[in-house]
Coordinates of C-alpha atoms in Angstrom, one line a residue:
K17 CA -19.5 3.9 -1.0
V18 CA -15.8 4.0 -1.2
Y19 CA -13.8 0.8 -0.3
S20 CA -10.5 -0.9 -1.2
I21 CA -9.6 -4.5 -1.3
A22 CA -6.9 -5.0 1.4
S23 CA -6.0 -8.6 0.9
A24 CA -4.6 -10.9 -1.9
H25 CA -6.2 -14.2 -2.9
H26 CA -7.7 -15.7 0.3
E27 CA -10.9 -17.5 1.2
V28 CA -11.8 -14.5 3.2
L29 CA -11.8 -11.2 1.5
D30 CA -10.5 -8.2 3.6
F31 CA -11.6 -4.8 2.6
C32 CA -11.5 -1.3 4.1
I33 CA -14.5 1.0 3.9
Q34 CA -14.3 4.7 4.1
M35 CA -16.5 5.5 7.1
N36 CA -17.0 9.3 6.6
D37 CA -20.6 8.8 5.6
P38 CA -22.7 9.0 8.9
Q39 CA -25.3 6.6 7.7
L40 CA -22.7 4.0 6.7
A41 CA -20.9 4.4 10.0
A42 CA -24.2 3.9 12.0
A43 CA -25.1 0.9 9.9
S44 CA -21.7 -0.7 10.5
L45 CA -22.4 -1.0 14.2
S46 CA -24.9 -3.8 13.4
W47 CA -22.5 -5.8 11.2
S48 CA -21.7 -9.3 12.4
P49 CA -18.9 -11.5 11.1
G50 CA -20.2 -14.5 9.2
V51 CA -23.7 -13.0 9.2
T52 CA -23.7 -9.7 7.4
Q53 CA -23.6 -10.1 3.6
F54 CA -22.2 -7.6 1.2
S55 CA -22.5 -7.5 -2.6
L56 CA -19.4 -6.4 -4.4
K57 CA -19.2 -5.1 -8.0
P58 CA -16.2 -5.3 -10.3
A59 CA -13.5 -2.7 -9.7
A60 CA -14.4 0.6 -11.2
G61 CA -10.8 1.8 -11.4
N62 CA -7.9 0.7 -13.5
F63 CA -5.1 0.3 -11.0
Y64 CA -2.1 -1.4 -12.6
N65 CA -0.6 -4.6 -11.2
P66 CA 2.8 -5.3 -13.0
P67 CA 3.9 -8.7 -14.1
Y68 CA 5.7 -10.8 -11.5
E69 CA 9.0 -10.6 -13.3
T70 CA 9.1 -6.8 -13.0
P71 CA 10.6 -5.3 -9.8
V72 CA 8.0 -3.1 -8.0
I73 CA 8.4 -0.2 -5.6
L74 CA 5.1 0.6 -3.8
I75 CA 4.9 4.0 -2.2
A76 CA 2.0 4.6 0.3
G77 CA 0.9 7.5 2.4
G78 CA -1.6 7.0 5.2
S79 CA -4.7 5.0 4.2
G80 CA -3.3 4.8 0.7
V81 CA -1.6 1.6 1.8
T82 CA -4.9 -0.3 1.6
P83 CA -4.9 -1.2 -2.2
L84 CA -1.1 -1.5 -2.2
K85 CA -1.2 -4.0 0.7
A86 CA -3.1 -6.4 -1.5
I87 CA -0.6 -6.1 -4.3
F88 CA 2.3 -6.4 -1.9
E89 CA 0.8 -9.5 -0.3
D90 CA 0.0 -11.1 -3.7
R91 CA 3.6 -10.7 -5.0
A92 CA 5.4 -11.5 -1.7
L93 CA 3.4 -14.8 -1.2
A94 CA 3.2 -16.0 -4.8
S95 CA 4.4 -19.5 -5.3
S96 CA 6.0 -18.6 -8.6
E97 CA 9.2 -16.6 -9.3
V98 CA 8.6 -12.9 -8.4
A99 CA 11.0 -10.0 -8.7
K100 CA 11.6 -8.0 -5.5
T101 CA 8.7 -5.9 -4.2
I102 CA 9.5 -3.1 -1.8
L103 CA 6.9 -1.1 0.1
L104 CA 7.8 2.4 1.4
Y105 CA 5.0 3.4 3.7
G106 CA 4.6 6.7 5.5
C107 CA 2.0 7.8 8.1
G108 CA 1.6 10.6 10.5
D109 CA 2.2 8.8 13.8
D110 CA 4.2 5.6 14.5
S111 CA 1.7 4.5 17.2
E112 CA -1.0 4.1 14.5
I113 CA 0.4 2.2 11.5
P114 CA -2.4 0.4 9.8
F115 CA -1.5 -3.2 8.9
Y116 CA 1.8 -3.1 10.6
A117 CA 1.8 -6.6 12.0
E118 CA 0.3 -8.1 8.8
L119 CA 2.9 -6.4 6.6
K120 CA 5.8 -7.6 8.8
N121 CA 4.4 -11.1 8.7
V122 CA 4.2 -11.0 4.9
V123 CA 7.8 -10.0 4.7
A124 CA 8.8 -12.9 7.1
L125 CA 6.9 -15.4 4.9
S126 CA 8.1 -13.9 1.5
Q127 CA 11.4 -15.8 1.3
G128 CA 13.3 -12.6 0.5
K129 CA 10.9 -11.5 -2.2
A130 CA 9.6 -8.5 -0.2
E131 CA 10.8 -5.7 2.0
V132 CA 8.9 -3.0 3.9
R133 CA 10.0 0.3 5.4
F134 CA 7.8 2.3 7.7
F135 CA 8.1 6.1 8.1
A136 CA 6.3 8.4 10.5
E137 CA 6.3 12.2 10.8
H138 CA 5.7 12.0 14.6
V139 CA 7.6 9.6 16.7
L140 CA 7.3 9.8 20.5
D141 CA 10.0 7.3 21.4
R142 CA 12.8 7.1 18.8
A143 CA 14.4 4.1 20.5
G144 CA 11.2 2.1 20.6
S145 CA 9.6 3.3 17.4
R146 CA 8.2 1.0 14.8
A147 CA 9.0 3.5 12.1
E148 CA 11.8 5.6 10.8
V149 CA 11.4 9.3 11.4
G150 CA 10.4 11.2 8.2
R151 CA 8.8 10.3 5.0
P152 CA 9.2 7.8 2.2
L153 CA 10.5 10.5 -0.1
S154 CA 13.6 10.9 2.0
V155 CA 14.8 7.5 0.8
L156 CA 13.1 7.2 -2.6
A157 CA 16.3 8.0 -4.5
Q158 CA 17.9 4.7 -3.1
Y159 CA 15.2 2.7 -4.9
V160 CA 15.2 4.3 -8.3
A161 CA 15.9 1.7 -11.0
H162 CA 15.0 2.0 -14.6
D163 CA 13.6 -1.5 -14.8
S164 CA 11.2 -1.1 -11.9
E165 CA 7.5 0.0 -11.8
Y166 CA 6.4 2.5 -9.2
L167 CA 2.9 2.2 -7.8
M168 CA 1.6 4.9 -5.3
C169 CA -1.4 5.7 -3.4
G170 CA -2.0 8.4 -0.8
P171 CA -3.1 12.0 -0.3
P172 CA -2.9 14.1 -3.5
P173 CA 0.0 16.3 -2.3
F174 CA 2.0 13.2 -1.3
M175 CA 1.4 11.6 -4.8
E176 CA 2.3 14.8 -6.6
A177 CA 5.6 15.1 -4.7
T178 CA 6.4 11.5 -5.2
R179 CA 5.7 11.7 -9.0
A180 CA 7.8 14.8 -9.3
A181 CA 10.7 13.1 -7.4
L182 CA 10.5 10.1 -9.6
I183 CA 10.5 12.1 -12.8
K184 CA 13.4 14.3 -11.6
A185 CA 15.3 11.0 -11.0
G186 CA 14.7 10.0 -14.6
V187 CA 11.9 7.5 -14.2
S188 CA 9.7 7.3 -17.3
M189 CA 6.0 8.4 -16.9
Q190 CA 5.0 4.9 -18.2
Q191 CA 6.6 3.3 -15.1
I192 CA 4.7 5.5 -12.6
H193 CA 1.2 4.4 -11.7
Q194 CA -1.1 5.9 -9.0
D195 CA -4.5 5.1 -7.5
R196 CA -6.4 8.3 -6.6
Y197 CA -8.8 8.5 -3.7

């Protein structure tokens, strides 16, 4: 089954499970915190986590924020020196931003090591919105720096457009990393 770790180093492991399998969705109704046990295997992917001294721009679309949240959290709350980490996160609707409160809290605790910007394509109340109207790509050029690493996760068209924008801005392919789902 498909899952992503959604937390950094904690005593409790947060992870998100893709629930599009009807059997898994039905089974999840019987899960109980502290009772249900899971067995996890080592990661099958090879997602890149840059060294702490490297500035990082995380670019997420929709549920693609899940693996990037763990990296963001780890870097923002590290006790050692960490270069700035910025998360540009876009979703469809500002009323449903996964991890909104958690990400804002991480920024508040980061002592200036982290920043997050939320974007939404559909905003009902611009004055009271939790997100900027639009997409992360609309501001990506502001964050292009040739010493940064760029990690992205989201729907394939989102990642293709992001990769193309970064390359057009002169970012080396070696600095661009993506997690496919």
